[in-house]
Amino acid sequence: SQDAVERISFHLSHIVTVNAEAVRQHLISRSIPPKKIHLVYNGVDAERFSLPFTKASILGFPKGARLVTLVAN
């Protein structure tokens, strides 16, 4: 079952990365040691990934437009 696979995977893992405190708390409730769980919030450094105005205008976005994207699987 998925539960068994997760228990084995978490036990063998050195680090388990989660993206929310709720997930961290859920794993702790499943007896995953808190020291194994690393919380990394979703987010993007807007300065690092800023789109120059010239390229934004090619895509049809007005100057100063704020864009919101979602990348998921």
PDB file of N, CA, C and O in Angstrom:
ATOM      1  N   SER A   1       0.837  -1.194   0.000  1.00  0.00           N
ATOM      2  CA  SER A   1       0.000   0.000   0.000  1.00  0.00           C
ATOM      3  C   SER A   1       0.879   1.255   0.000  1.00  0.00           C
ATOM      4  O   SER A   1       2.059   1.203   0.346  1.00  0.00           O
ATOM      5  N   GLN A   2       0.289   2.376  -0.330  1.00  0.00           N
ATOM      6  CA  GLN A   2       1.028   3.638  -0.338  1.00  0.00           C
ATOM      7  C   GLN A   2       1.548   3.971   1.049  1.00  0.00           C
ATOM      8  O   GLN A   2       2.663   4.464   1.207  1.00  0.00           O
ATOM      9  N   ASP A   3       0.764   3.677   2.062  1.00  0.00           N
ATOM     10  CA  ASP A   3       1.175   3.964   3.433  1.00  0.00           C
ATOM     11  C   ASP A   3       2.457   3.209   3.782  1.00  0.00           C
ATOM     12  O   ASP A   3       3.384   3.773   4.365  1.00  0.00           O
ATOM     13  N   ALA A   4       2.538   1.958   3.401  1.00  0.00           N
ATOM     14  CA  ALA A   4       3.731   1.152   3.685  1.00  0.00           C
ATOM     15  C   ALA A   4       4.939   1.689   2.934  1.00  0.00           C
ATOM     16  O   ALA A   4       6.046   1.779   3.491  1.00  0.00           O
ATOM     17  N   VAL A   5       4.754   2.049   1.688  1.00  0.00           N
ATOM     18  CA  VAL A   5       5.853   2.603   0.888  1.00  0.00           C
ATOM     19  C   VAL A   5       6.352   3.900   1.506  1.00  0.00           C
ATOM     20  O   VAL A   5       7.559   4.133   1.614  1.00  0.00           O
ATOM     21  N   GLU A   6       5.423   4.758   1.938  1.00  0.00           N
ATOM     22  CA  GLU A   6       5.817   6.021   2.566  1.00  0.00           C
ATOM     23  C   GLU A   6       6.580   5.772   3.865  1.00  0.00           C
ATOM     24  O   GLU A   6       7.607   6.392   4.107  1.00  0.00           O
ATOM     25  N   ARG A   7       6.081   4.855   4.705  1.00  0.00           N
ATOM     26  CA  ARG A   7       6.768   4.567   5.970  1.00  0.00           C
ATOM     27  C   ARG A   7       8.197   4.086   5.724  1.00  0.00           C
ATOM     28  O   ARG A   7       9.135   4.552   6.375  1.00  0.00           O
ATOM     29  N   ILE A   8       8.367   3.190   4.769  1.00  0.00           N
ATOM     30  CA  ILE A   8       9.709   2.680   4.448  1.00  0.00           C
ATOM     31  C   ILE A   8      10.580   3.802   3.886  1.00  0.00           C
ATOM     32  O   ILE A   8      11.739   3.960   4.281  1.00  0.00           O
ATOM     33  N   SER A   9      10.027   4.581   2.960  1.00  0.00           N
ATOM     34  CA  SER A   9      10.784   5.682   2.343  1.00  0.00           C
ATOM     35  C   SER A   9      11.218   6.710   3.376  1.00  0.00           C
ATOM     36  O   SER A   9      12.373   7.149   3.376  1.00  0.00           O
ATOM     37  N   PHE A  10      10.307   7.106   4.250  1.00  0.00           N
ATOM     38  CA  PHE A  10      10.645   8.092   5.275  1.00  0.00           C
ATOM     39  C   PHE A  10      11.686   7.539   6.245  1.00  0.00           C
ATOM     40  O   PHE A  10      12.575   8.252   6.687  1.00  0.00           O
ATOM     41  N   HIS A  11      11.581   6.267   6.557  1.00  0.00           N
ATOM     42  CA  HIS A  11      12.550   5.653   7.474  1.00  0.00           C
ATOM     43  C   HIS A  11      13.955   5.632   6.860  1.00  0.00           C
ATOM     44  O   HIS A  11      14.937   5.903   7.545  1.00  0.00           O
ATOM     45  N   LEU A  12      14.042   5.329   5.567  1.00  0.00           N
ATOM     46  CA  LEU A  12      15.349   5.231   4.898  1.00  0.00           C
ATOM     47  C   LEU A  12      15.926   6.591   4.508  1.00  0.00           C
ATOM     48  O   LEU A  12      17.124   6.702   4.245  1.00  0.00           O
ATOM     49  N   SER A  13      15.086   7.613   4.453  1.00  0.00           N
ATOM     50  CA  SER A  13      15.530   8.944   4.029  1.00  0.00           C
ATOM     51  C   SER A  13      16.346   9.633   5.106  1.00  0.00           C
ATOM     52  O   SER A  13      16.053   9.501   6.295  1.00  0.00           O
ATOM     53  N   HIS A  14      17.351  10.381   4.669  1.00  0.00           N
ATOM     54  CA  HIS A  14      18.126  11.217   5.590  1.00  0.00           C
ATOM     55  C   HIS A  14      17.400  12.533   5.828  1.00  0.00           C
ATOM     56  O   HIS A  14      17.454  13.101   6.912  1.00  0.00           O
ATOM     57  N   ILE A  15      16.730  13.034   4.769  1.00  0.00           N
ATOM     58  CA  ILE A  15      16.012  14.305   4.831  1.00  0.00           C
ATOM     59  C   ILE A  15      14.689  14.139   4.091  1.00  0.00           C
ATOM     60  O   ILE A  15      14.637  13.524   3.029  1.00  0.00           O
ATOM     61  N   VAL A  16      13.648  14.708   4.647  1.00  0.00           N
ATOM     62  CA  VAL A  16      12.349  14.765   3.984  1.00  0.00           C
ATOM     63  C   VAL A  16      12.011  16.243   3.844  1.00  0.00           C
ATOM     64  O   VAL A  16      11.930  16.964   4.834  1.00  0.00           O
ATOM     65  N   THR A  17      11.838  16.706   2.614  1.00  0.00           N
ATOM     66  CA  THR A  17      11.538  18.115   2.365  1.00  0.00           C
ATOM     67  C   THR A  17      10.039  18.285   2.166  1.00  0.00           C
ATOM     68  O   THR A  17       9.425  17.555   1.385  1.00  0.00           O
ATOM     69  N   VAL A  18       9.469  19.253   2.879  1.00  0.00           N
ATOM     70  CA  VAL A  18       8.043  19.560   2.765  1.00  0.00           C
ATOM     71  C   VAL A  18       7.873  21.042   2.451  1.00  0.00           C
ATOM     72  O   VAL A  18       8.792  21.830   2.663  1.00  0.00           O
ATOM     73  N   ASN A  19       6.687  21.409   1.941  1.00  0.00           N
ATOM     74  CA  ASN A  19       6.475  22.805   1.554  1.00  0.00           C
ATOM     75  C   ASN A  19       5.449  23.530   2.405  1.00  0.00           C
ATOM     76  O   ASN A  19       5.025  24.628   2.072  1.00  0.00           O
ATOM     77  N   ALA A  20       5.044  22.923   3.515  1.00  0.00           N
ATOM     78  CA  ALA A  20       4.049  23.577   4.377  1.00  0.00           C
ATOM     79  C   ALA A  20       4.173  23.044   5.797  1.00  0.00           C
ATOM     80  O   ALA A  20       4.491  21.870   6.003  1.00  0.00           O
ATOM     81  N   GLU A  21       3.908  23.901   6.764  1.00  0.00           N
ATOM     82  CA  GLU A  21       3.952  23.503   8.169  1.00  0.00           C
ATOM     83  C   GLU A  21       2.940  22.403   8.452  1.00  0.00           C
ATOM     84  O   GLU A  21       3.199  21.499   9.255  1.00  0.00           O
ATOM     85  N   ALA A  22       1.786  22.444   7.785  1.00  0.00           N
ATOM     86  CA  ALA A  22       0.768  21.410   7.986  1.00  0.00           C
ATOM     87  C   ALA A  22       1.300  20.034   7.583  1.00  0.00           C
ATOM     88  O   ALA A  22       1.034  19.034   8.260  1.00  0.00           O
ATOM     89  N   VAL A  23       2.047  19.979   6.494  1.00  0.00           N
ATOM     90  CA  VAL A  23       2.635  18.706   6.053  1.00  0.00           C
ATOM     91  C   VAL A  23       3.685  18.255   7.064  1.00  0.00           C
ATOM     92  O   VAL A  23       3.761  17.075   7.417  1.00  0.00           O
ATOM     93  N   ARG A  24       4.487  19.190   7.542  1.00  0.00           N
ATOM     94  CA  ARG A  24       5.497  18.873   8.558  1.00  0.00           C
ATOM     95  C   ARG A  24       4.837  18.273   9.792  1.00  0.00           C
ATOM     96  O   ARG A  24       5.271  17.232  10.312  1.00  0.00           O
ATOM     97  N   GLN A  25       3.772  18.906  10.267  1.00  0.00           N
ATOM     98  CA  GLN A  25       3.070  18.413  11.449  1.00  0.00           C
ATOM     99  C   GLN A  25       2.446  17.038  11.192  1.00  0.00           C
ATOM    100  O   GLN A  25       2.449  16.174  12.074  1.00  0.00           O
ATOM    101  N   HIS A  26       1.943  16.831   9.999  1.00  0.00           N
ATOM    102  CA  HIS A  26       1.360  15.531   9.641  1.00  0.00           C
ATOM    103  C   HIS A  26       2.424  14.434   9.709  1.00  0.00           C
ATOM    104  O   HIS A  26       2.171  13.352  10.241  1.00  0.00           O
ATOM    105  N   LEU A  27       3.604  14.719   9.163  1.00  0.00           N
ATOM    106  CA  LEU A  27       4.675  13.716   9.184  1.00  0.00           C
ATOM    107  C   LEU A  27       5.152  13.448  10.608  1.00  0.00           C
ATOM    108  O   LEU A  27       5.428  12.304  10.970  1.00  0.00           O
ATOM    109  N   ILE A  28       5.221  14.495  11.419  1.00  0.00           N
ATOM    110  CA  ILE A  28       5.600  14.309  12.823  1.00  0.00           C
ATOM    111  C   ILE A  28       4.569  13.418  13.518  1.00  0.00           C
ATOM    112  O   ILE A  28       4.932  12.531  14.295  1.00  0.00           O
ATOM    113  N   SER A  29       3.280  13.613  13.200  1.00  0.00           N
ATOM    114  CA  SER A  29       2.235  12.779  13.800  1.00  0.00           C
ATOM    115  C   SER A  29       2.341  11.325  13.352  1.00  0.00           C
ATOM    116  O   SER A  29       1.826  10.426  14.011  1.00  0.00           O
ATOM    117  N   ARG A  30       3.045  11.105  12.222  1.00  0.00           N
ATOM    118  CA  ARG A  30       3.272   9.742  11.727  1.00  0.00           C
ATOM    119  C   ARG A  30       4.620   9.210  12.192  1.00  0.00           C
ATOM    120  O   ARG A  30       5.151   8.271  11.623  1.00  0.00           O
ATOM    121  N   SER A  31       5.183   9.831  13.216  1.00  0.00           N
ATOM    122  CA  SER A  31       6.428   9.389  13.866  1.00  0.00           C
ATOM    123  C   SER A  31       7.687   9.609  13.036  1.00  0.00           C
ATOM    124  O   SER A  31       8.698   8.941  13.249  1.00  0.00           O
ATOM    125  N   ILE A  32       7.653  10.569  12.099  1.00  0.00           N
ATOM    126  CA  ILE A  32       8.876  10.954  11.390  1.00  0.00           C
ATOM    127  C   ILE A  32       9.605  11.919  12.309  1.00  0.00           C
ATOM    128  O   ILE A  32       9.023  12.908  12.767  1.00  0.00           O
ATOM    129  N   PRO A  33      10.881  11.679  12.601  1.00  0.00           N
ATOM    130  CA  PRO A  33      11.608  12.578  13.504  1.00  0.00           C
ATOM    131  C   PRO A  33      11.664  14.006  12.948  1.00  0.00           C
ATOM    132  O   PRO A  33      12.031  14.196  11.783  1.00  0.00           O
ATOM    133  N   PRO A  34      11.305  14.997  13.754  1.00  0.00           N
ATOM    134  CA  PRO A  34      11.320  16.385  13.281  1.00  0.00           C
ATOM    135  C   PRO A  34      12.669  16.818  12.706  1.00  0.00           C
ATOM    136  O   PRO A  34      12.711  17.620  11.777  1.00  0.00           O
ATOM    137  N   LYS A  35      13.768  16.270  13.219  1.00  0.00           N
ATOM    138  CA  LYS A  35      15.085  16.675  12.707  1.00  0.00           C
ATOM    139  C   LYS A  35      15.305  16.222  11.263  1.00  0.00           C
ATOM    140  O   LYS A  35      16.155  16.764  10.575  1.00  0.00           O
ATOM    141  N   LYS A  36      14.535  15.258  10.776  1.00  0.00           N
ATOM    142  CA  LYS A  36      14.632  14.808   9.387  1.00  0.00           C
ATOM    143  C   LYS A  36      13.848  15.703   8.432  1.00  0.00           C
ATOM    144  O   LYS A  36      14.056  15.665   7.231  1.00  0.00           O
ATOM    145  N   ILE A  37      12.897  16.456   8.961  1.00  0.00           N
ATOM    146  CA  ILE A  37      11.961  17.203   8.125  1.00  0.00           C
ATOM    147  C   ILE A  37      12.463  18.631   7.921  1.00  0.00           C
ATOM    148  O   ILE A  37      12.680  19.365   8.873  1.00  0.00           O
ATOM    149  N   HIS A  38      12.643  18.995   6.663  1.00  0.00           N
ATOM    150  CA  HIS A  38      13.091  20.348   6.305  1.00  0.00           C
ATOM    151  C   HIS A  38      11.950  21.055   5.582  1.00  0.00           C
ATOM    152  O   HIS A  38      11.464  20.580   4.565  1.00  0.00           O
ATOM    153  N   LEU A  39      11.556  22.195   6.124  1.00  0.00           N
ATOM    154  CA  LEU A  39      10.455  22.974   5.563  1.00  0.00           C
ATOM    155  C   LEU A  39      11.011  24.033   4.622  1.00  0.00           C
ATOM    156  O   LEU A  39      11.837  24.859   5.020  1.00  0.00           O
ATOM    157  N   VAL A  40      10.582  23.985   3.370  1.00  0.00           N
ATOM    158  CA  VAL A  40      10.975  24.984   2.368  1.00  0.00           C
ATOM    159  C   VAL A  40       9.681  25.492   1.741  1.00  0.00           C
ATOM    160  O   VAL A  40       9.001  24.760   1.028  1.00  0.00           O
ATOM    161  N   TYR A  41       9.340  26.749   2.046  1.00  0.00           N
ATOM    162  CA  TYR A  41       8.108  27.318   1.519  1.00  0.00           C
ATOM    163  C   TYR A  41       8.220  27.533   0.013  1.00  0.00           C
ATOM    164  O   TYR A  41       9.302  27.823  -0.508  1.00  0.00           O
ATOM    165  N   ASN A  42       7.102  27.377  -0.676  1.00  0.00           N
ATOM    166  CA  ASN A  42       7.064  27.692  -2.104  1.00  0.00           C
ATOM    167  C   ASN A  42       7.311  29.177  -2.295  1.00  0.00           C
ATOM    168  O   ASN A  42       6.890  29.990  -1.481  1.00  0.00           O
ATOM    169  N   GLY A  43       7.965  29.523  -3.359  1.00  0.00           N
ATOM    170  CA  GLY A  43       8.190  30.932  -3.655  1.00  0.00           C
ATOM    171  C   GLY A  43       9.277  31.111  -4.685  1.00  0.00           C
ATOM    172  O   GLY A  43      10.025  30.183  -4.993  1.00  0.00           O
ATOM    173  N   VAL A  44       9.354  32.287  -5.216  1.00  0.00           N
ATOM    174  CA  VAL A  44      10.335  32.624  -6.239  1.00  0.00           C
ATOM    175  C   VAL A  44      10.966  33.952  -5.885  1.00  0.00           C
ATOM    176  O   VAL A  44      10.280  34.883  -5.467  1.00  0.00           O
ATOM    177  N   ASP A  45      12.271  34.049  -6.041  1.00  0.00           N
ATOM    178  CA  ASP A  45      12.978  35.311  -5.861  1.00  0.00           C
ATOM    179  C   ASP A  45      12.681  36.180  -7.087  1.00  0.00           C
ATOM    180  O   ASP A  45      13.230  35.961  -8.166  1.00  0.00           O
ATOM    181  N   ALA A  46      11.791  37.146  -6.927  1.00  0.00           N
ATOM    182  CA  ALA A  46      11.346  37.958  -8.058  1.00  0.00           C
ATOM    183  C   ALA A  46      12.484  38.729  -8.709  1.00  0.00           C
ATOM    184  O   ALA A  46      12.473  38.953  -9.926  1.00  0.00           O
ATOM    185  N   GLU A  47      13.477  39.136  -7.953  1.00  0.00           N
ATOM    186  CA  GLU A  47      14.614  39.845  -8.530  1.00  0.00           C
ATOM    187  C   GLU A  47      15.446  38.928  -9.416  1.00  0.00           C
ATOM    188  O   GLU A  47      15.902  39.307 -10.477  1.00  0.00           O
ATOM    189  N   ARG A  48      15.626  37.718  -8.970  1.00  0.00           N
ATOM    190  CA  ARG A  48      16.449  36.758  -9.718  1.00  0.00           C
ATOM    191  C   ARG A  48      15.782  36.340 -11.023  1.00  0.00           C
ATOM    192  O   ARG A  48      16.440  36.077 -12.016  1.00  0.00           O
ATOM    193  N   PHE A  49      14.463  36.259 -11.016  1.00  0.00           N
ATOM    194  CA  PHE A  49      13.746  35.783 -12.180  1.00  0.00           C
ATOM    195  C   PHE A  49      12.874  36.856 -12.816  1.00  0.00           C
ATOM    196  O   PHE A  49      11.829  36.555 -13.368  1.00  0.00           O
ATOM    197  N   SER A  50      13.306  38.108 -12.742  1.00  0.00           N
ATOM    198  CA  SER A  50      12.493  39.175 -13.315  1.00  0.00           C
ATOM    199  C   SER A  50      12.594  39.140 -14.838  1.00  0.00           C
ATOM    200  O   SER A  50      13.618  38.787 -15.408  1.00  0.00           O
ATOM    201  N   LEU A  51      11.493  39.483 -15.483  1.00  0.00           N
ATOM    202  CA  LEU A  51      11.427  39.501 -16.937  1.00  0.00           C
ATOM    203  C   LEU A  51      11.655  40.940 -17.409  1.00  0.00           C
ATOM    204  O   LEU A  51      10.885  41.825 -17.049  1.00  0.00           O
ATOM    205  N   PRO A  52      12.705  41.187 -18.172  1.00  0.00           N
ATOM    206  CA  PRO A  52      12.945  42.556 -18.646  1.00  0.00           C
ATOM    207  C   PRO A  52      11.729  43.082 -19.413  1.00  0.00           C
ATOM    208  O   PRO A  52      11.040  42.331 -20.094  1.00  0.00           O
ATOM    209  N   PHE A  53      11.494  44.393 -19.295  1.00  0.00           N
ATOM    210  CA  PHE A  53      10.321  44.992 -19.933  1.00  0.00           C
ATOM    211  C   PHE A  53      10.282  44.697 -21.423  1.00  0.00           C
ATOM    212  O   PHE A  53       9.235  44.416 -21.982  1.00  0.00           O
ATOM    213  N   THR A  54      11.419  44.718 -22.074  1.00  0.00           N
ATOM    214  CA  THR A  54      11.411  44.492 -23.523  1.00  0.00           C
ATOM    215  C   THR A  54      10.834  43.124 -23.850  1.00  0.00           C
ATOM    216  O   THR A  54      10.072  42.980 -24.787  1.00  0.00           O
ATOM    217  N   LYS A  55      11.155  42.120 -23.072  1.00  0.00           N
ATOM    218  CA  LYS A  55      10.616  40.787 -23.338  1.00  0.00           C
ATOM    219  C   LYS A  55       9.153  40.692 -22.917  1.00  0.00           C
ATOM    220  O   LYS A  55       8.365  40.024 -23.564  1.00  0.00           O
ATOM    221  N   ALA A  56       8.792  41.368 -21.830  1.00  0.00           N
ATOM    222  CA  ALA A  56       7.398  41.354 -21.394  1.00  0.00           C
ATOM    223  C   ALA A  56       6.511  42.002 -22.448  1.00  0.00           C
ATOM    224  O   ALA A  56       5.405  41.525 -22.717  1.00  0.00           O
ATOM    225  N   SER A  57       6.985  43.082 -23.061  1.00  0.00           N
ATOM    226  CA  SER A  57       6.169  43.764 -24.064  1.00  0.00           C
ATOM    227  C   SER A  57       6.011  42.904 -25.315  1.00  0.00           C
ATOM    228  O   SER A  57       4.972  42.958 -25.972  1.00  0.00           O
ATOM    229  N   ILE A  58       6.990  42.091 -25.633  1.00  0.00           N
ATOM    230  CA  ILE A  58       6.875  41.175 -26.771  1.00  0.00           C
ATOM    231  C   ILE A  58       5.732  40.191 -26.530  1.00  0.00           C
ATOM    232  O   ILE A  58       5.024  39.803 -27.454  1.00  0.00           O
ATOM    233  N   LEU A  59       5.540  39.814 -25.287  1.00  0.00           N
ATOM    234  CA  LEU A  59       4.468  38.887 -24.948  1.00  0.00           C
ATOM    235  C   LEU A  59       3.111  39.583 -24.821  1.00  0.00           C
ATOM    236  O   LEU A  59       2.104  38.938 -24.568  1.00  0.00           O
ATOM    237  N   GLY A  60       3.094  40.901 -24.962  1.00  0.00           N
ATOM    238  CA  GLY A  60       1.841  41.636 -24.920  1.00  0.00           C
ATOM    239  C   GLY A  60       1.455  42.176 -23.556  1.00  0.00           C
ATOM    240  O   GLY A  60       0.354  42.676 -23.383  1.00  0.00           O
ATOM    241  N   PHE A  61       2.346  42.095 -22.571  1.00  0.00           N
ATOM    242  CA  PHE A  61       2.045  42.608 -21.242  1.00  0.00           C
ATOM    243  C   PHE A  61       2.427  44.079 -21.162  1.00  0.00           C
ATOM    244  O   PHE A  61       3.490  44.478 -21.624  1.00  0.00           O
ATOM    245  N   PRO A  62       1.576  44.907 -20.570  1.00  0.00           N
ATOM    246  CA  PRO A  62       1.902  46.329 -20.446  1.00  0.00           C
ATOM    247  C   PRO A  62       3.024  46.542 -19.425  1.00  0.00           C
ATOM    248  O   PRO A  62       3.252  45.718 -18.537  1.00  0.00           O
ATOM    249  N   LYS A  63       3.727  47.665 -19.562  1.00  0.00           N
ATOM    250  CA  LYS A  63       4.804  48.008 -18.639  1.00  0.00           C
ATOM    251  C   LYS A  63       4.247  48.062 -17.213  1.00  0.00           C
ATOM    252  O   LYS A  63       3.196  48.633 -16.971  1.00  0.00           O
ATOM    253  N   GLY A  64       4.966  47.439 -16.291  1.00  0.00           N
ATOM    254  CA  GLY A  64       4.568  47.434 -14.895  1.00  0.00           C
ATOM    255  C   GLY A  64       3.517  46.393 -14.532  1.00  0.00           C
ATOM    256  O   GLY A  64       3.085  46.331 -13.386  1.00  0.00           O
ATOM    257  N   ALA A  65       3.105  45.574 -15.503  1.00  0.00           N
ATOM    258  CA  ALA A  65       2.095  44.557 -15.208  1.00  0.00           C
ATOM    259  C   ALA A  65       2.658  43.536 -14.222  1.00  0.00           C
ATOM    260  O   ALA A  65       3.830  43.176 -14.287  1.00  0.00           O
ATOM    261  N   ARG A  66       1.832  43.122 -13.287  1.00  0.00           N
ATOM    262  CA  ARG A  66       2.236  42.071 -12.334  1.00  0.00           C
ATOM    263  C   ARG A  66       1.720  40.744 -12.869  1.00  0.00           C
ATOM    264  O   ARG A  66       0.557  40.627 -13.225  1.00  0.00           O
ATOM    265  N   LEU A  67       2.603  39.784 -12.919  1.00  0.00           N
ATOM    266  CA  LEU A  67       2.234  38.465 -13.418  1.00  0.00           C
ATOM    267  C   LEU A  67       2.263  37.459 -12.277  1.00  0.00           C
ATOM    268  O   LEU A  67       3.144  37.497 -11.421  1.00  0.00           O
ATOM    269  N   VAL A  68       1.291  36.586 -12.256  1.00  0.00           N
ATOM    270  CA  VAL A  68       1.230  35.516 -11.268  1.00  0.00           C
ATOM    271  C   VAL A  68       1.223  34.217 -12.051  1.00  0.00           C
ATOM    272  O   VAL A  68       0.437  34.047 -12.981  1.00  0.00           O
ATOM    273  N   THR A  69       2.134  33.321 -11.696  1.00  0.00           N
ATOM    274  CA  THR A  69       2.190  32.029 -12.390  1.00  0.00           C
ATOM    275  C   THR A  69       2.128  30.905 -11.388  1.00  0.00           C
ATOM    276  O   THR A  69       2.357  31.098 -10.188  1.00  0.00           O
ATOM    277  N   LEU A  70       1.846  29.722 -11.875  1.00  0.00           N
ATOM    278  CA  LEU A  70       1.826  28.533 -11.050  1.00  0.00           C
ATOM    279  C   LEU A  70       2.502  27.426 -11.840  1.00  0.00           C
ATOM    280  O   LEU A  70       2.149  27.181 -12.996  1.00  0.00           O
ATOM    281  N   VAL A  71       3.486  26.805 -11.234  1.00  0.00           N
ATOM    282  CA  VAL A  71       4.148  25.664 -11.841  1.00  0.00           C
ATOM    283  C   VAL A  71       3.875  24.482 -10.936  1.00  0.00           C
ATOM    284  O   VAL A  71       4.135  24.534  -9.729  1.00  0.00           O
ATOM    285  N   ALA A  72       3.316  23.441 -11.486  1.00  0.00           N
ATOM    286  CA  ALA A  72       2.961  22.287 -10.665  1.00  0.00           C
ATOM    287  C   ALA A  72       3.052  21.026 -11.507  1.00  0.00           C
ATOM    288  O   ALA A  72       3.166  21.069 -12.729  1.00  0.00           O
ATOM    289  N   ASN A  73       3.014  19.922 -10.817  1.00  0.00           N
ATOM    290  CA  ASN A  73       2.969  18.652 -11.550  1.00  0.00           C
ATOM    291  C   ASN A  73       1.794  17.853 -11.087  1.00  0.00           C
ATOM    292  O   ASN A  73       1.117  18.119 -10.177  1.00  0.00           O
TER     293      ASN A  73
END
